[in-house]
Coordinates of C-alpha atoms in Angstrom, one line a residue:
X1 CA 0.0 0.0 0.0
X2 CA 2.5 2.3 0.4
X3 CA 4.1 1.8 -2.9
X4 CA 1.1 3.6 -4.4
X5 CA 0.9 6.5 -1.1
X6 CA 4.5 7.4 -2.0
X7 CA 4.1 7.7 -5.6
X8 CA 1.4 10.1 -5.2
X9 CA 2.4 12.3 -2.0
X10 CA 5.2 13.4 -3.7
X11 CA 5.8 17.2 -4.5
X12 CA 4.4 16.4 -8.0
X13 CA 1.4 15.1 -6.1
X14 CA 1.0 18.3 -3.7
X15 CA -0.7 21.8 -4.0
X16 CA 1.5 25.0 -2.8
X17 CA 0.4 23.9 1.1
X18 CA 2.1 20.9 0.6
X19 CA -0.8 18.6 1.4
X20 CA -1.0 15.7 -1.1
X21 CA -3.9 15.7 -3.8
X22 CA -4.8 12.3 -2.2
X23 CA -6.4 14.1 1.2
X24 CA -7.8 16.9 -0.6
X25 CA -9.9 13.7 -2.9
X26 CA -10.7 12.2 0.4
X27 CA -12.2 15.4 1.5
X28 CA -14.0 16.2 -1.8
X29 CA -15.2 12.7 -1.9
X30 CA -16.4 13.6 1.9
X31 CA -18.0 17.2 0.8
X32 CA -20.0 15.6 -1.3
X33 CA -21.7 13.0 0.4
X34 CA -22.5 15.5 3.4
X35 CA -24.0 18.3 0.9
X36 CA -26.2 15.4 -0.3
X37 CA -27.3 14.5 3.0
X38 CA -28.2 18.0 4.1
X39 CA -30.1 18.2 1.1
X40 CA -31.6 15.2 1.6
X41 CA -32.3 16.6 5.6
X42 CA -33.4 19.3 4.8
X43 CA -36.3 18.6 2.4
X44 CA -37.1 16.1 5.0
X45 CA -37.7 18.7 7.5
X46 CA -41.6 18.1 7.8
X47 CA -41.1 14.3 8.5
X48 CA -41.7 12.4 11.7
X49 CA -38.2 10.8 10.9
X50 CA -35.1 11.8 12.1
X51 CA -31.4 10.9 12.3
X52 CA -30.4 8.9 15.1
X53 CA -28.2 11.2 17.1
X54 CA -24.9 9.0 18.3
X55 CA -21.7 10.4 20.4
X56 CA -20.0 11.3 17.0
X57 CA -22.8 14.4 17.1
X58 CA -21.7 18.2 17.7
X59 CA -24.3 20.2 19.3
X60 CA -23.1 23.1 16.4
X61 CA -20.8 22.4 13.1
X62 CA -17.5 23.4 13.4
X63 CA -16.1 26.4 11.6
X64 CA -13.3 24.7 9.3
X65 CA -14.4 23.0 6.0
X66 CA -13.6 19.6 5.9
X67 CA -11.3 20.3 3.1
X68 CA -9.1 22.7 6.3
X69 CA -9.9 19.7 9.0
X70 CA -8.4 16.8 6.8
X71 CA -5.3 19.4 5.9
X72 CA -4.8 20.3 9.5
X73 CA -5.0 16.8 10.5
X74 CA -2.2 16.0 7.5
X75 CA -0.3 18.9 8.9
X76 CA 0.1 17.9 12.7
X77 CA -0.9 14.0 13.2
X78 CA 1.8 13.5 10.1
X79 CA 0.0 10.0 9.6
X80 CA 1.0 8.7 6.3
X81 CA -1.1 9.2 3.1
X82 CA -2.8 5.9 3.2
X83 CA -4.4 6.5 6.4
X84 CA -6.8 8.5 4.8
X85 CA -7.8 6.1 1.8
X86 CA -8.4 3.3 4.4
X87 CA -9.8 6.2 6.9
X88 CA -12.6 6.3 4.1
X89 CA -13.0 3.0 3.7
X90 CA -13.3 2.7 7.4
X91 CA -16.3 5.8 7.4
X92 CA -17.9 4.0 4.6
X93 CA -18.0 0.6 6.4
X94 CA -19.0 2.2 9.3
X95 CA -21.9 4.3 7.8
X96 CA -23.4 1.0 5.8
X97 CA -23.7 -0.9 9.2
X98 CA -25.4 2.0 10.5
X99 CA -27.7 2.8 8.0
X100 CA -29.9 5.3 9.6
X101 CA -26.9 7.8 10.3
X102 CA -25.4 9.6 7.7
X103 CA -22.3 12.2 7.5
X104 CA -23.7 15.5 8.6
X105 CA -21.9 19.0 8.9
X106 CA -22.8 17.9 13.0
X107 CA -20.8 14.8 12.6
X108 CA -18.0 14.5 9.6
X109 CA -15.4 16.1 11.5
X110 CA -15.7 14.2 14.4
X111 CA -16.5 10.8 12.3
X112 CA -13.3 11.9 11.0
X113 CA -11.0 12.0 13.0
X114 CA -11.8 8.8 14.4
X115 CA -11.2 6.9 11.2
X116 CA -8.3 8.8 10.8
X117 CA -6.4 7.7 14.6
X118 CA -8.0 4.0 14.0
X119 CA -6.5 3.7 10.8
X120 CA -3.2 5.4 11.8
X121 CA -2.8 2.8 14.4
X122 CA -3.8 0.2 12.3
X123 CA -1.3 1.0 9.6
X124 CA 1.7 3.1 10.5
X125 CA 4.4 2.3 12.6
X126 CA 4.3 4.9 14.7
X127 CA 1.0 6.7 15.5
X128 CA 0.8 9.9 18.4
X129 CA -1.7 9.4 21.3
X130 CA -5.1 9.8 21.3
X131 CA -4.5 12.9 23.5
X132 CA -2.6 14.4 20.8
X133 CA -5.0 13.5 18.1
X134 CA -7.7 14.7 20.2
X135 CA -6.3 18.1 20.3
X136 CA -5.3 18.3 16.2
X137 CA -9.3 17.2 16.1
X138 CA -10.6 20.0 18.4
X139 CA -12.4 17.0 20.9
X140 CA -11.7 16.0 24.3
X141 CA -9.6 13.0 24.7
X142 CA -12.3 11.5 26.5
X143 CA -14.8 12.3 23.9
X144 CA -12.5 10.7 21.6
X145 CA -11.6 7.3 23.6
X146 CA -15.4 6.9 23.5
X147 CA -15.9 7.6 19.8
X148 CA -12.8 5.1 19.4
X149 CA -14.1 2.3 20.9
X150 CA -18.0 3.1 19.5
X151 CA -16.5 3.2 16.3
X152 CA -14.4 -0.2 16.2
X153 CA -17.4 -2.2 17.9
X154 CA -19.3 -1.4 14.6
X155 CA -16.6 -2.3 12.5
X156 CA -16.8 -5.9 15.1
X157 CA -12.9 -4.6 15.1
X158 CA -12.4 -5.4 11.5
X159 CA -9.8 -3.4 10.3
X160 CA -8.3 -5.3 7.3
X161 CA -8.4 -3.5 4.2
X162 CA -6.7 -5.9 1.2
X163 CA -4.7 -4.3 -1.4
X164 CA -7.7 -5.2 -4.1
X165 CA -10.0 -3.3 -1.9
X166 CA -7.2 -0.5 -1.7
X167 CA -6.8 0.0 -5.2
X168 CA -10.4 0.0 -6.3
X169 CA -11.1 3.1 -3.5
X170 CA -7.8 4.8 -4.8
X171 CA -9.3 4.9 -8.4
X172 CA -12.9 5.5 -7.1
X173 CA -11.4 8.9 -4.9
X174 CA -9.9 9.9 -8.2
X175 CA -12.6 9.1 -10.9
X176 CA -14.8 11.2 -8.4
X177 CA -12.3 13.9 -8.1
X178 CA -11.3 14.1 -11.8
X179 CA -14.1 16.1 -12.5
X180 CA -13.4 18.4 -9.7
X181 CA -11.2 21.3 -10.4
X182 CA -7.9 21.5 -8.7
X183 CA -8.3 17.9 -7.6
X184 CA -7.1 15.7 -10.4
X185 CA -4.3 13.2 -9.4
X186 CA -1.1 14.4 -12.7
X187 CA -0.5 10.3 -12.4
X188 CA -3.0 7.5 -13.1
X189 CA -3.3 5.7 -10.0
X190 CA -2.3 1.8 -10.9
X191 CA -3.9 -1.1 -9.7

């Protein structure tokens, strides 16, 4: 997995902030899906149902875009690239076992971030603590410790991701991104 990270967090793979084209996907790829559900929420206002409120929930949406929360989180956790390809295949699996929640501008950032320190120590060798990641997340460490352990219980602690599975995200991230300005990938990804 790293083979492919390296290739494309690269300064040919980076924007003048230095954050690799790879995290800004994620976050586009991230964007989307919460614009849709907010649509979605709020041309559902006048229905009896709601979203299930869970410990990943803000009582207000934070200020930074996700696009500035996954670059800060680039910026200080200094997790490798690839913990944010399987960070979004972690959201994803989480989200599809939970099927009546859905990333909301009260809980990306926090959904986030906990993907993000699983998969970091998960997959890098070295990962900072959860106190640390806490603070680059703007969350209590004990807020966090329970999002951790809420989040791996509905991933039943499967963490695996196989390179196949790897590979087929990487290209979905940048056929979604492709047609997004400023987020195009210079080199095909190859799986």
């Amino acid at each position: 997995m790293e083979t492919w990270a390296s290739q494309h967090s690269g300064p040919s793979a980076t924007q003048d902030s230095g954050t690799p084209r790879l995290v800004w996907l994620v976050a586009s790829a991230v964007e989307t899906s919460v614009q849709q559900n907010e649509r979605v929420i709020l041309l559902a206002r006048g229905s009896r149902k709601k979203d299930e409120v869970t410990v990943f929930h803000g009582s207000k949406s934070p200020t930074l875009t996700i696009r500035q929360y996954l670059e800060r989180v680039f910026k200080y956790a200094k997790c490798s690239t690839s913990c944010f390809v399987v960070a979004y295949i972690y959201l994803e699996r989480y989200l599809q076992r939970r099927r009546g929640n859905r990333l909301t501008l009260l809980n990306v950032h926090r959904l986030l971030i906990t993907s993000i320190l699983v998969a970091a120590k998960f997959i890098d060798d070295e990962c900072y603590s959860n106190g640390y990641y806490a603070k680059v997340g703007g969350v209590s460490t004990a807020e966090l410790n329970k999002m951790e352990l809420e989040f791996l219980f509905h991933l039943d602690f499967r963490l695996n991701v196989t390179v196949e599975c790897y590979r087929s995200y990487c290209c979905r991230l940048e056929r979604e991104g492709s047609g997004r300005r400023g987020y195009k990938i210079e080199q095909p990804f190859h799986p």
